[in-house]
């Protein structure tokens, strides 16, 4: 579903992503971990079409990514950001936020779809005409997930989707993401610095360091400590120590 | 005792009547590390800010006892409070990007904090700033002293902030989510550094965080706050034996690398916790 081959991205004369290569099968879930500045979010932004200045080969749902905008690609690949307060328009109601992707994509049946979507992410129907500041942090992230899913994408890009949330809310959102993936056969690509969160949601984990993906391993191998690279072992040790 | 709080209430005047954000909180802190843990809105930051009289204007604090380093915070003059803030008690905030002055170099900000307390020349202040940067384990302190906050990484910024707070040699350090904006390896470095400095300088540390395992790791004692109250107070090494259902739920809802579960338990909030 996602193929990334020899992806290179540079900002000015600084190489941010240096030949990253991985693939995710349809219905699969892949997590990228690494320290800040390791390039993990930059990879995701290229896949989302938010940054055109890349070299290499990117393919989503069998279609190679070109430069510039492609409406159908943007329907099929949707992204959820870290801070729901920053990613929702403060002066637009939930209804407006959810109807916009439908209008842009020319998808009809707006009213029914919004009602269905709100119930799918377990938001009360009354939330539909609220503004973001009238919702709790967890509810806001549910709106952001609903907005990503309303155009019925096949790939969801999750950039630290729970790190701005309280741990009790994080549990609810992780459960929701687990359920949605099963119901809709979604493919997930997730970026996080929290190894436990990535391992919870993803079957395969890629470790990035200094612009390179130094290791790709299954979550079972990661849990069992069958790591090959020192960066992976270090992240694993830290995560175990803090839990 | 560095901090004595008994029966602290913080009330916000609101359109729909007063809202009590902190209710009957009592705690003491000596030269030790106390963690205050709770979710957003639990009143943990307000409790810490009340100690420095830095509450928002709409909030009113009342208490039987509210003392920092022997000073009655509710009665003290503004002048007296100024010697507490910064001098006797330092405050480290979450995000150095916002907490540092963007148009002053790191060295100038530390030097300012140093000269605020001690009489010294500009040159002495700069030397003190470089020395403090070295103490917070910055490898090239003279270079970093000339950097502006936007030229520093998150971890470096937080070190600068800690150096600034240590400049007047305070007895108490209040750290409000000092590492939540940092990634895991840097988080560990900063916490290890704070722990080391606090124990070497014989200071008291109040560490405010939403991260219960992290606080349990670094502190001697932990107070767990829920909806403005302290619901449980326990020694950090007894966290695994926590008795309050909220504390247990906070620990239980975390995903774990060592113990995978297909679904995470979701917290059901018992109205009895508010009693």
Short mmCIF file of C-alpha atoms in Angstrom, two decimals:
data_model
loop_
_atom_site.label_atom_id
_atom_site.label_comp_id
_atom_site.label_asym_id
_atom_site.label_seq_id
_atom_site.Cartn_x
_atom_site.Cartn_y
_atom_site.Cartn_z
CA UNK A 1 0.00 0.00 0.00
CA UNK A 2 2.91 2.31 0.80
CA UNK A 3 6.29 2.00 -0.90
CA UNK A 4 9.14 4.32 -0.01
CA UNK A 5 12.36 3.72 -1.91
CA UNK A 6 15.60 5.64 -1.56
CA UNK A 7 13.81 8.75 -0.30
CA UNK A 8 16.11 11.74 0.02
CA UNK A 9 15.11 15.13 1.35
CA UNK A 10 17.36 18.09 1.95
CA UNK A 11 16.62 21.46 3.49
CA UNK A 12 19.18 23.93 2.19
CA UNK A 13 22.49 22.12 2.37
CA UNK A 14 21.36 19.87 5.21
CA UNK A 15 20.41 16.27 4.39
CA UNK A 16 17.37 15.52 6.54
CA UNK A 17 16.35 12.19 5.02
CA UNK A 18 19.12 10.09 3.52
CA UNK A 19 17.97 7.16 1.45
CA UNK A 20 15.06 5.83 3.48
CA UNK A 21 13.41 2.65 2.20
CA UNK A 22 10.47 0.69 3.60
CA UNK A 23 7.08 -0.60 2.54
CA UNK A 24 3.77 -1.24 4.25
CA UNK A 25 1.32 -3.79 2.90
CA UNK A 26 -2.41 -3.05 2.57
CA UNK A 27 -4.02 -3.22 6.00
CA UNK A 28 -0.61 -3.16 7.65
CA UNK A 29 0.66 -0.85 10.36
CA UNK A 30 4.14 0.61 10.41
CA UNK A 31 5.57 2.83 13.13
CA UNK A 32 8.57 5.13 12.78
CA UNK A 33 10.45 5.96 15.97
CA UNK A 34 13.52 8.07 16.56
CA UNK A 35 14.79 11.12 18.37
CA UNK A 36 13.69 14.64 17.46
CA UNK A 37 15.40 15.74 14.28
CA UNK A 38 15.91 12.19 13.02
CA UNK A 39 13.69 12.91 10.01
CA UNK A 40 10.68 10.77 10.87
CA UNK A 41 8.06 13.50 10.45
CA UNK A 42 9.76 14.72 7.26
CA UNK A 43 9.23 11.28 5.68
CA UNK A 44 5.58 11.40 6.64
CA UNK A 45 5.06 14.91 5.31
CA UNK A 46 6.46 13.89 1.93
CA UNK A 47 3.97 10.99 1.78
CA UNK A 48 1.14 13.34 2.72
CA UNK A 49 2.04 15.62 -0.18
CA UNK A 50 2.96 18.46 2.19
CA UNK A 51 6.49 18.70 0.86
CA UNK A 52 7.31 18.36 -2.82
CA UNK A 53 11.06 18.76 -2.51
CA UNK A 54 12.05 15.11 -2.33
CA UNK A 55 14.04 12.67 -4.43
CA UNK A 56 13.49 8.98 -4.80
CA UNK A 57 10.35 6.93 -5.26
CA UNK A 58 7.09 7.10 -3.33
CA UNK A 59 4.05 5.00 -4.07
CA UNK A 60 0.69 4.92 -2.33
CA UNK A 61 -2.10 2.48 -3.22
CA UNK A 62 -0.29 1.35 -6.35
CA UNK A 63 0.06 4.89 -7.70
CA UNK A 64 3.49 6.55 -7.83
CA UNK A 65 3.47 9.96 -6.19
CA UNK A 66 4.21 12.88 -8.46
CA UNK A 67 4.96 16.44 -7.54
CA UNK A 68 2.06 18.79 -7.09
CA UNK A 69 -1.48 18.14 -6.02
CA UNK A 70 -3.54 15.13 -6.84
CA UNK A 71 -7.07 15.28 -5.46
CA UNK A 72 -7.62 11.54 -5.45
CA UNK A 73 -4.34 10.92 -3.66
CA UNK A 74 -5.26 13.43 -0.98
CA UNK A 75 -8.57 11.69 -0.50
CA UNK A 76 -6.89 8.34 -0.05
CA UNK A 77 -4.07 9.53 2.21
CA UNK A 78 -5.16 11.47 5.25
CA UNK A 79 -3.16 12.71 8.19
CA UNK A 80 -3.81 13.22 11.92
CA UNK A 81 -1.54 15.70 13.68
CA UNK A 82 -0.16 15.87 17.18
CA UNK A 83 -2.00 18.81 18.62
CA UNK A 84 -5.72 18.80 17.86
CA UNK A 85 -5.97 22.37 19.12
CA UNK A 86 -3.56 23.51 16.46
CA UNK A 87 -4.91 21.37 13.65
CA UNK A 88 -8.58 22.38 13.91
CA UNK A 89 -9.72 25.82 12.80
CA UNK A 90 -10.69 27.69 15.99
CA UNK A 91 -13.56 29.54 14.32
CA UNK A 92 -15.07 26.62 12.45
CA UNK A 93 -17.59 24.27 13.98
CA UNK A 94 -17.07 20.53 13.93
CA UNK A 95 -19.74 20.39 11.22
CA UNK A 96 -17.76 22.76 9.01
CA UNK A 97 -14.47 20.91 9.65
CA UNK A 98 -16.07 17.62 8.65
CA UNK A 99 -18.01 18.89 5.64
CA UNK A 100 -15.02 20.62 4.04
CA UNK A 101 -13.19 17.43 2.90
CA UNK A 102 -16.51 16.21 1.42
CA UNK A 103 -17.08 19.44 -0.49
CA UNK A 104 -13.50 19.56 -1.75
CA UNK A 105 -13.65 15.97 -2.91
CA UNK A 106 -17.15 16.32 -4.37
CA UNK A 107 -18.59 13.61 -2.16
CA UNK A 108 -22.33 13.98 -1.61
CA UNK A 109 -24.65 12.89 1.17
CA UNK A 110 -22.90 15.26 3.58
CA UNK A 111 -25.45 15.21 6.37
CA UNK A 112 -25.66 11.44 6.70
CA UNK A 113 -21.90 10.99 6.43
CA UNK A 114 -21.19 13.49 9.18
CA UNK A 115 -23.73 11.91 11.53
CA UNK A 116 -22.32 8.45 10.85
CA UNK A 117 -18.72 9.62 11.26
CA UNK A 118 -19.40 11.30 14.60
CA UNK A 119 -20.95 8.12 15.94
CA UNK A 120 -18.07 6.04 14.53
CA UNK A 121 -15.54 8.03 16.56
CA UNK A 122 -17.88 7.95 19.59
CA UNK A 123 -18.64 11.66 19.68
CA UNK A 124 -22.10 12.75 20.82
CA UNK A 125 -24.34 14.11 18.04
CA UNK A 126 -24.47 17.39 19.99
CA UNK A 127 -20.74 17.92 19.30
CA UNK A 128 -21.54 18.62 15.65
CA UNK A 129 -22.25 22.30 16.09
CA UNK A 130 -19.60 23.01 18.71
CA UNK A 131 -16.34 24.89 18.26
CA UNK A 132 -12.99 23.24 19.12
CA UNK A 133 -12.59 25.26 22.33
CA UNK A 134 -15.87 23.85 23.60
CA UNK A 135 -14.53 20.30 23.42
CA UNK A 136 -12.07 18.44 25.62
CA UNK A 137 -8.62 17.48 24.28
CA UNK A 138 -9.71 13.90 23.67
CA UNK A 139 -12.88 15.02 21.86
CA UNK A 140 -10.84 17.38 19.69
CA UNK A 141 -8.54 14.54 18.66
CA UNK A 142 -11.64 12.45 17.83
CA UNK A 143 -12.79 15.31 15.57
CA UNK A 144 -9.37 15.35 13.88
CA UNK A 145 -9.60 11.59 13.32
CA UNK A 146 -13.16 11.95 12.02
CA UNK A 147 -12.04 14.67 9.60
CA UNK A 148 -9.27 12.40 8.33
CA UNK A 149 -11.60 9.44 7.88
CA UNK A 150 -14.64 11.15 6.40
CA UNK A 151 -13.27 11.06 2.85
CA UNK A 152 -12.84 7.28 3.27
CA UNK A 153 -9.08 7.09 2.85
CA UNK A 154 -7.17 3.85 2.69
CA UNK A 155 -4.05 5.20 4.40
CA UNK A 156 -3.93 7.12 7.66
CA UNK A 157 -0.75 9.01 8.56
CA UNK A 158 -0.55 9.52 12.32
CA UNK A 159 1.97 12.08 13.54
CA UNK A 160 2.27 11.70 17.33
CA UNK A 161 -1.51 11.38 17.60
CA UNK A 162 -1.59 10.92 21.38
CA UNK A 163 1.41 12.74 22.78
CA UNK A 164 -0.52 15.92 23.58
CA UNK A 165 -3.20 13.97 25.45
CA UNK A 166 -3.59 12.81 29.04
CA UNK A 167 -2.76 9.14 29.51
CA UNK A 168 -6.36 8.14 30.21
CA UNK A 169 -7.43 9.88 26.99
CA UNK A 170 -4.47 8.36 25.15
CA UNK A 171 -5.81 4.90 26.03
CA UNK A 172 -9.23 5.78 24.60
CA UNK A 173 -7.77 7.18 21.36
CA UNK A 174 -5.44 4.18 20.90
CA UNK A 175 -8.41 1.83 21.37
CA UNK A 176 -10.41 3.87 18.85
CA UNK A 177 -7.57 3.71 16.31
CA UNK A 178 -7.30 -0.06 16.81
CA UNK A 179 -11.03 -0.50 16.20
CA UNK A 180 -11.17 1.80 13.19
CA UNK A 181 -8.30 0.00 11.48
CA UNK A 182 -10.02 -3.35 11.92
CA UNK A 183 -13.42 -2.05 10.74
CA UNK A 184 -12.16 -0.15 7.72
CA UNK A 185 -9.09 -2.21 6.71
CA UNK A 186 -6.96 0.92 6.99
CA UNK A 187 -3.22 1.07 6.53
CA UNK A 188 -1.47 3.02 9.30
CA UNK A 189 1.82 4.83 9.22
CA UNK A 190 2.58 6.31 12.62
CA UNK A 191 5.36 8.52 13.89
CA UNK A 192 6.08 8.78 17.59
CA UNK A 193 8.93 9.04 20.03
CA UNK A 194 7.03 6.85 22.46
CA UNK A 195 8.09 3.31 21.70
CA UNK A 196 5.38 1.73 23.85
CA UNK A 197 2.65 3.60 21.94
CA UNK A 198 4.11 2.62 18.55
CA UNK A 199 4.48 -1.01 19.59
CA UNK A 200 0.91 -1.02 20.83
CA UNK A 201 -0.54 0.07 17.49
CA UNK A 202 1.97 -1.17 14.89
CA UNK A 203 3.10 -4.62 13.79
CA UNK A 204 6.38 -3.37 12.34
CA UNK A 205 8.68 -0.66 13.62
CA UNK A 206 11.32 1.33 11.73
CA UNK A 207 13.98 3.13 13.75
CA UNK A 208 15.31 6.38 12.33
CA UNK A 209 18.53 8.04 13.34
CA UNK A 210 20.16 11.01 11.70
CA UNK A 211 18.07 10.81 8.52
CA UNK A 212 18.50 7.09 7.97
CA UNK A 213 16.27 4.19 8.80
CA UNK A 214 18.81 2.10 10.66
CA UNK A 215 16.61 -0.88 11.45
CA UNK A 216 13.23 -2.34 10.59
CA UNK A 217 11.95 -5.05 12.88
CA UNK A 218 8.71 -6.70 13.95
CA UNK A 219 7.11 -5.57 17.18
CA UNK A 220 7.57 -9.09 18.60
CA UNK A 221 11.31 -8.92 17.95
CA UNK A 222 11.40 -5.48 19.52
CA UNK A 223 9.54 -6.64 22.62
CA UNK A 224 11.76 -9.70 22.93
CA UNK A 225 14.90 -7.62 22.59
CA UNK A 226 16.02 -9.15 19.28
CA UNK A 227 17.45 -5.83 18.08
CA UNK A 228 20.36 -5.41 15.66
CA UNK A 229 21.34 -1.78 16.06
CA UNK A 230 22.52 0.16 19.13
CA UNK A 231 19.99 2.98 18.48
CA UNK A 232 17.11 0.48 18.68
CA UNK A 233 18.50 -1.15 21.80
CA UNK A 234 18.89 2.25 23.44
CA UNK A 235 15.31 3.35 22.70
CA UNK A 236 14.05 -0.02 23.94
CA UNK A 237 16.03 0.18 27.18
CA UNK A 238 14.72 3.69 27.87
CA UNK A 239 11.13 2.65 27.27
CA UNK A 240 11.44 -0.35 29.56
CA UNK A 241 13.09 1.69 32.27
CA UNK A 242 10.31 4.24 32.32
CA UNK A 243 7.47 1.74 32.55
CA UNK B 1 10.59 23.15 55.80
CA UNK B 2 10.91 24.80 52.39
CA UNK B 3 7.25 24.55 51.57
CA UNK B 4 4.30 24.26 53.92
CA UNK B 5 0.79 24.14 52.54
CA UNK B 6 -2.31 23.45 54.62
CA UNK B 7 -5.88 23.70 53.40
CA UNK B 8 -5.11 25.49 50.13
CA UNK B 9 -8.14 26.44 48.04
CA UNK B 10 -7.94 28.20 44.69
CA UNK B 11 -11.19 29.63 43.38
CA UNK B 12 -11.85 31.18 39.97
CA UNK B 13 -14.57 33.77 39.63
CA UNK B 14 -16.61 32.68 36.65
CA UNK B 15 -19.72 33.77 34.79
CA UNK B 16 -21.61 30.82 36.22
CA UNK B 17 -20.46 31.40 39.77
CA UNK B 18 -17.18 30.54 41.48
CA UNK B 19 -15.27 27.44 40.38
CA UNK B 20 -12.99 25.74 42.87
CA UNK B 21 -9.95 24.49 40.97
CA UNK B 22 -7.87 23.41 43.99
CA UNK B 23 -9.57 22.08 47.06
CA UNK B 24 -8.11 21.61 50.52
CA UNK B 25 -4.59 20.72 49.42
CA UNK B 26 -2.01 20.15 52.15
CA UNK B 27 1.61 19.17 51.71
CA UNK B 28 5.10 19.89 52.94
CA UNK B 29 8.47 19.77 51.22
CA UNK B 30 11.93 19.75 52.74
CA UNK B 31 15.23 19.09 50.99
CA UNK B 32 13.76 16.22 49.04
CA UNK B 33 12.14 15.48 45.70
CA UNK B 34 8.37 15.63 45.67
CA UNK B 35 6.40 14.74 42.57
CA UNK B 36 2.93 16.12 41.93
CA UNK B 37 1.09 14.10 39.34
CA UNK B 38 -2.27 14.58 37.73
CA UNK B 39 -4.01 15.03 34.40
CA UNK B 40 -4.85 18.36 32.78
CA UNK B 41 -7.06 20.44 34.99
CA UNK B 42 -6.19 18.57 38.18
CA UNK B 43 -4.78 21.71 39.79
CA UNK B 44 -1.14 20.63 39.97
CA UNK B 45 0.30 23.68 38.21
CA UNK B 46 -2.00 26.08 40.07
CA UNK B 47 -0.78 24.66 43.37
CA UNK B 48 2.82 25.35 42.37
CA UNK B 49 2.03 28.81 41.05
CA UNK B 50 0.20 29.73 44.24
CA UNK B 51 3.52 29.21 46.05
CA UNK B 52 5.09 32.00 44.00
CA UNK B 53 1.89 34.07 43.92
CA UNK B 54 1.79 33.76 40.17
CA UNK B 55 -1.88 32.86 39.82
CA UNK B 56 -3.97 34.32 37.00
CA UNK B 57 -5.85 37.49 38.06
CA UNK B 58 -9.22 35.71 38.09
CA UNK B 59 -8.01 33.22 40.71
CA UNK B 60 -8.04 33.71 44.47
CA UNK B 61 -6.02 31.54 46.83
CA UNK B 62 -6.94 31.00 50.46
CA UNK B 63 -5.16 28.72 52.89
CA UNK B 64 -4.61 28.06 56.56
CA UNK B 65 -0.87 27.90 55.88
CA UNK B 66 0.97 28.82 52.67
CA UNK B 67 4.65 29.30 53.38
CA UNK B 68 7.74 29.19 51.17
CA UNK B 69 11.07 29.18 52.95
CA UNK B 70 9.42 30.64 56.06
CA UNK B 71 7.59 33.47 54.24
CA UNK B 72 3.82 33.65 54.43
CA UNK B 73 2.97 33.96 50.75
CA UNK B 74 -0.58 35.20 51.37
CA UNK B 75 0.59 38.10 53.57
CA UNK B 76 3.99 38.95 52.10
CA UNK B 77 4.63 42.27 50.38
CA UNK B 78 5.24 42.28 46.64
CA UNK B 79 8.84 43.26 47.38
CA UNK B 80 9.26 40.21 49.60
CA UNK B 81 7.72 38.00 46.92
CA UNK B 82 10.27 39.25 44.43
CA UNK B 83 13.07 37.93 46.58
CA UNK B 84 11.31 34.57 46.72
CA UNK B 85 10.68 34.34 43.00
CA UNK B 86 13.94 33.64 41.33
CA UNK B 87 16.07 34.01 44.46
CA UNK B 88 14.77 31.47 46.93
CA UNK B 89 12.66 29.47 44.50
CA UNK B 90 13.32 28.86 40.81
CA UNK B 91 10.62 27.89 38.33
CA UNK B 92 11.42 25.75 35.29
CA UNK B 93 8.62 25.67 32.73
CA UNK B 94 7.66 23.17 30.07
CA UNK B 95 8.80 24.65 26.81
CA UNK B 96 12.06 26.62 26.62
CA UNK B 97 10.91 27.94 23.23
CA UNK B 98 8.29 30.05 24.96
CA UNK B 99 9.84 30.53 28.38
CA UNK B 100 13.14 32.04 27.25
CA UNK B 101 13.39 35.57 25.91
CA UNK B 102 13.76 35.18 22.11
CA UNK B 103 15.75 38.41 21.63
CA UNK B 104 18.38 37.83 24.34
CA UNK B 105 21.28 35.42 24.10
CA UNK B 106 21.30 32.49 26.51
CA UNK B 107 24.34 33.92 28.29
CA UNK B 108 22.74 37.34 28.73
CA UNK B 109 19.62 35.80 30.26
CA UNK B 110 21.62 33.77 32.75
CA UNK B 111 23.84 36.75 33.54
CA UNK B 112 20.76 38.87 34.19
CA UNK B 113 19.43 36.30 36.64
CA UNK B 114 22.84 36.19 38.33
CA UNK B 115 23.21 39.97 38.64
CA UNK B 116 19.71 40.25 39.98
CA UNK B 117 20.94 38.59 43.13
CA UNK B 118 24.63 39.37 43.35
CA UNK B 119 26.49 42.58 42.81
CA UNK B 120 29.04 42.04 40.13
CA UNK B 121 30.41 43.48 36.94
CA UNK B 122 29.14 42.56 33.52
CA UNK B 123 32.29 40.53 32.97
CA UNK B 124 31.82 38.59 36.22
CA UNK B 125 28.21 37.93 35.34
CA UNK B 126 29.20 36.54 31.96
CA UNK B 127 31.83 34.32 33.53
CA UNK B 128 29.25 33.10 36.04
CA UNK B 129 26.85 32.38 33.17
CA UNK B 130 29.46 30.32 31.33
CA UNK B 131 30.27 28.46 34.52
CA UNK B 132 26.57 27.71 35.07
CA UNK B 133 26.24 26.47 31.50
CA UNK B 134 29.13 24.13 32.18
CA UNK B 135 27.37 22.94 35.34
CA UNK B 136 24.31 21.97 33.32
CA UNK B 137 26.66 19.87 31.18
CA UNK B 138 26.77 21.99 28.05
CA UNK B 139 29.91 20.96 26.22
CA UNK B 140 30.83 24.27 24.66
CA UNK B 141 29.49 26.80 27.21
CA UNK B 142 31.20 29.89 25.78
CA UNK B 143 29.67 29.30 22.35
CA UNK B 144 26.21 28.47 23.70
CA UNK B 145 26.27 31.63 25.84
CA UNK B 146 26.26 33.65 22.61
CA UNK B 147 23.39 31.69 21.04
CA UNK B 148 19.82 32.92 20.84
CA UNK B 149 17.06 30.54 21.99
CA UNK B 150 16.03 29.68 18.42
CA UNK B 151 19.57 28.41 17.76
CA UNK B 152 19.27 25.85 20.55
CA UNK B 153 17.65 22.41 20.54
CA UNK B 154 14.87 21.67 23.03
CA UNK B 155 17.22 19.88 25.40
CA UNK B 156 19.81 22.67 25.25
CA UNK B 157 17.10 25.29 25.82
CA UNK B 158 15.93 23.44 28.89
CA UNK B 159 19.51 23.30 30.20
CA UNK B 160 19.79 27.06 29.71
CA UNK B 161 16.56 27.51 31.64
CA UNK B 162 17.84 25.36 34.49
CA UNK B 163 21.14 27.27 34.52
CA UNK B 164 19.18 30.52 34.75
CA UNK B 165 17.15 29.22 37.68
CA UNK B 166 20.27 28.01 39.49
CA UNK B 167 22.07 31.36 39.08
CA UNK B 168 20.75 32.95 42.30
CA UNK B 169 21.41 29.73 44.25
CA UNK B 170 17.80 28.99 45.22
CA UNK B 171 16.77 26.61 47.97
CA UNK B 172 13.79 25.29 46.05
CA UNK B 173 13.29 24.36 42.42
CA UNK B 174 9.78 24.07 41.05
CA UNK B 175 9.75 22.27 37.71
CA UNK B 176 6.43 22.32 35.87
CA UNK B 177 6.46 19.58 33.21
CA UNK B 178 10.14 20.31 32.52
CA UNK B 179 10.58 17.50 30.02
CA UNK B 180 7.21 17.03 28.31
CA UNK B 181 8.37 18.92 25.22
CA UNK B 182 11.46 16.72 24.88
CA UNK B 183 11.92 13.25 23.42
CA UNK B 184 12.70 10.25 25.57
CA UNK B 185 16.53 10.17 25.60
CA UNK B 186 16.81 13.94 26.21
CA UNK B 187 14.10 13.70 28.85
CA UNK B 188 16.27 11.25 30.78
CA UNK B 189 19.34 13.46 30.48
CA UNK B 190 17.52 16.53 31.78
CA UNK B 191 15.94 14.66 34.68
CA UNK B 192 19.25 13.06 35.64
CA UNK B 193 20.84 16.49 35.53
CA UNK B 194 18.15 18.03 37.74
CA UNK B 195 18.35 15.18 40.19
CA UNK B 196 22.12 15.52 40.38
CA UNK B 197 22.07 19.31 40.86
CA UNK B 198 19.29 19.20 43.43
CA UNK B 199 21.02 16.59 45.57
CA UNK B 200 24.46 18.21 45.25
CA UNK B 201 23.17 21.65 46.18
CA UNK B 202 20.93 20.26 48.89
CA UNK B 203 17.82 21.81 47.38
CA UNK B 204 14.18 20.86 47.46
CA UNK B 205 12.55 19.85 44.18
CA UNK B 206 8.87 19.98 43.29
CA UNK B 207 8.41 18.09 40.03
CA UNK B 208 5.04 18.56 38.39
CA UNK B 209 4.15 16.10 35.68
CA UNK B 210 1.39 14.10 34.07
CA UNK B 211 3.75 11.14 33.78
CA UNK B 212 3.35 8.94 36.83
CA UNK B 213 6.06 6.34 36.04
CA UNK B 214 8.56 9.10 35.30
CA UNK B 215 7.84 10.92 38.56
CA UNK B 216 7.97 7.65 40.46
CA UNK B 217 11.40 7.09 38.98
CA UNK B 218 12.91 10.42 40.02
CA UNK B 219 11.15 11.53 43.20
CA UNK B 220 11.17 10.45 46.83
CA UNK B 221 7.48 11.04 47.34
CA UNK B 222 4.51 11.40 45.00
CA UNK B 223 1.24 13.28 45.53
CA UNK B 224 -1.47 12.31 43.05
CA UNK B 225 -4.01 15.02 42.26
CA UNK B 226 -7.46 14.54 40.78
CA UNK B 227 -10.00 17.32 40.22
CA UNK B 228 -8.22 19.74 42.52
CA UNK B 229 -7.62 17.34 45.39
CA UNK B 230 -4.71 15.22 46.51
CA UNK B 231 -6.24 11.77 46.34
CA UNK B 232 -3.15 9.83 47.32
CA UNK B 233 0.22 10.57 48.81
CA UNK B 234 2.84 7.86 48.84
CA UNK B 235 6.53 7.02 48.74
CA UNK B 236 7.70 6.77 45.14
CA UNK B 237 9.00 3.22 45.55
CA UNK B 238 5.56 2.12 46.71
CA UNK B 239 3.83 3.25 43.51
CA UNK B 240 3.17 -0.35 42.52
CA UNK B 241 1.19 -0.77 45.75
CA UNK B 242 -0.91 2.39 45.21
CA UNK B 243 -4.32 1.98 46.81
CA UNK B 244 -6.41 4.74 45.25
CA UNK B 245 -8.32 3.49 42.18
CA UNK B 246 -7.39 6.67 40.25
CA UNK B 247 -3.67 6.12 40.81
CA UNK B 248 -4.06 2.50 39.81
CA UNK B 249 -6.02 3.44 36.68
CA UNK B 250 -3.37 6.02 35.70
CA UNK B 251 -0.71 3.30 35.80
CA UNK B 252 -2.91 0.70 34.17
CA UNK B 253 -3.96 2.68 31.07
CA UNK B 254 -0.38 3.10 29.78
CA UNK B 255 0.71 0.91 26.89
CA UNK B 256 3.76 -1.09 27.84
CA UNK B 257 6.56 -2.52 25.77
CA UNK B 258 7.06 -5.40 28.16
CA UNK B 259 3.41 -6.37 28.68
CA UNK B 260 1.42 -6.03 25.45
CA UNK B 261 -2.38 -6.01 25.58
CA UNK B 262 -4.73 -5.93 22.60
CA UNK B 263 -6.86 -3.23 24.24
CA UNK B 264 -6.02 -0.71 26.92
CA UNK B 265 -8.27 -0.45 29.96
CA UNK B 266 -10.30 2.75 29.85
CA UNK B 267 -10.64 4.74 33.05
CA UNK B 268 -14.13 4.88 34.52
CA UNK B 269 -14.24 7.92 36.76
CA UNK B 270 -16.00 7.23 40.01
CA UNK B 271 -17.95 10.21 41.45
CA UNK B 272 -16.80 8.97 44.86
CA UNK B 273 -13.26 10.19 43.97
CA UNK B 274 -14.60 13.71 44.32
CA UNK B 275 -15.77 13.15 47.87
#
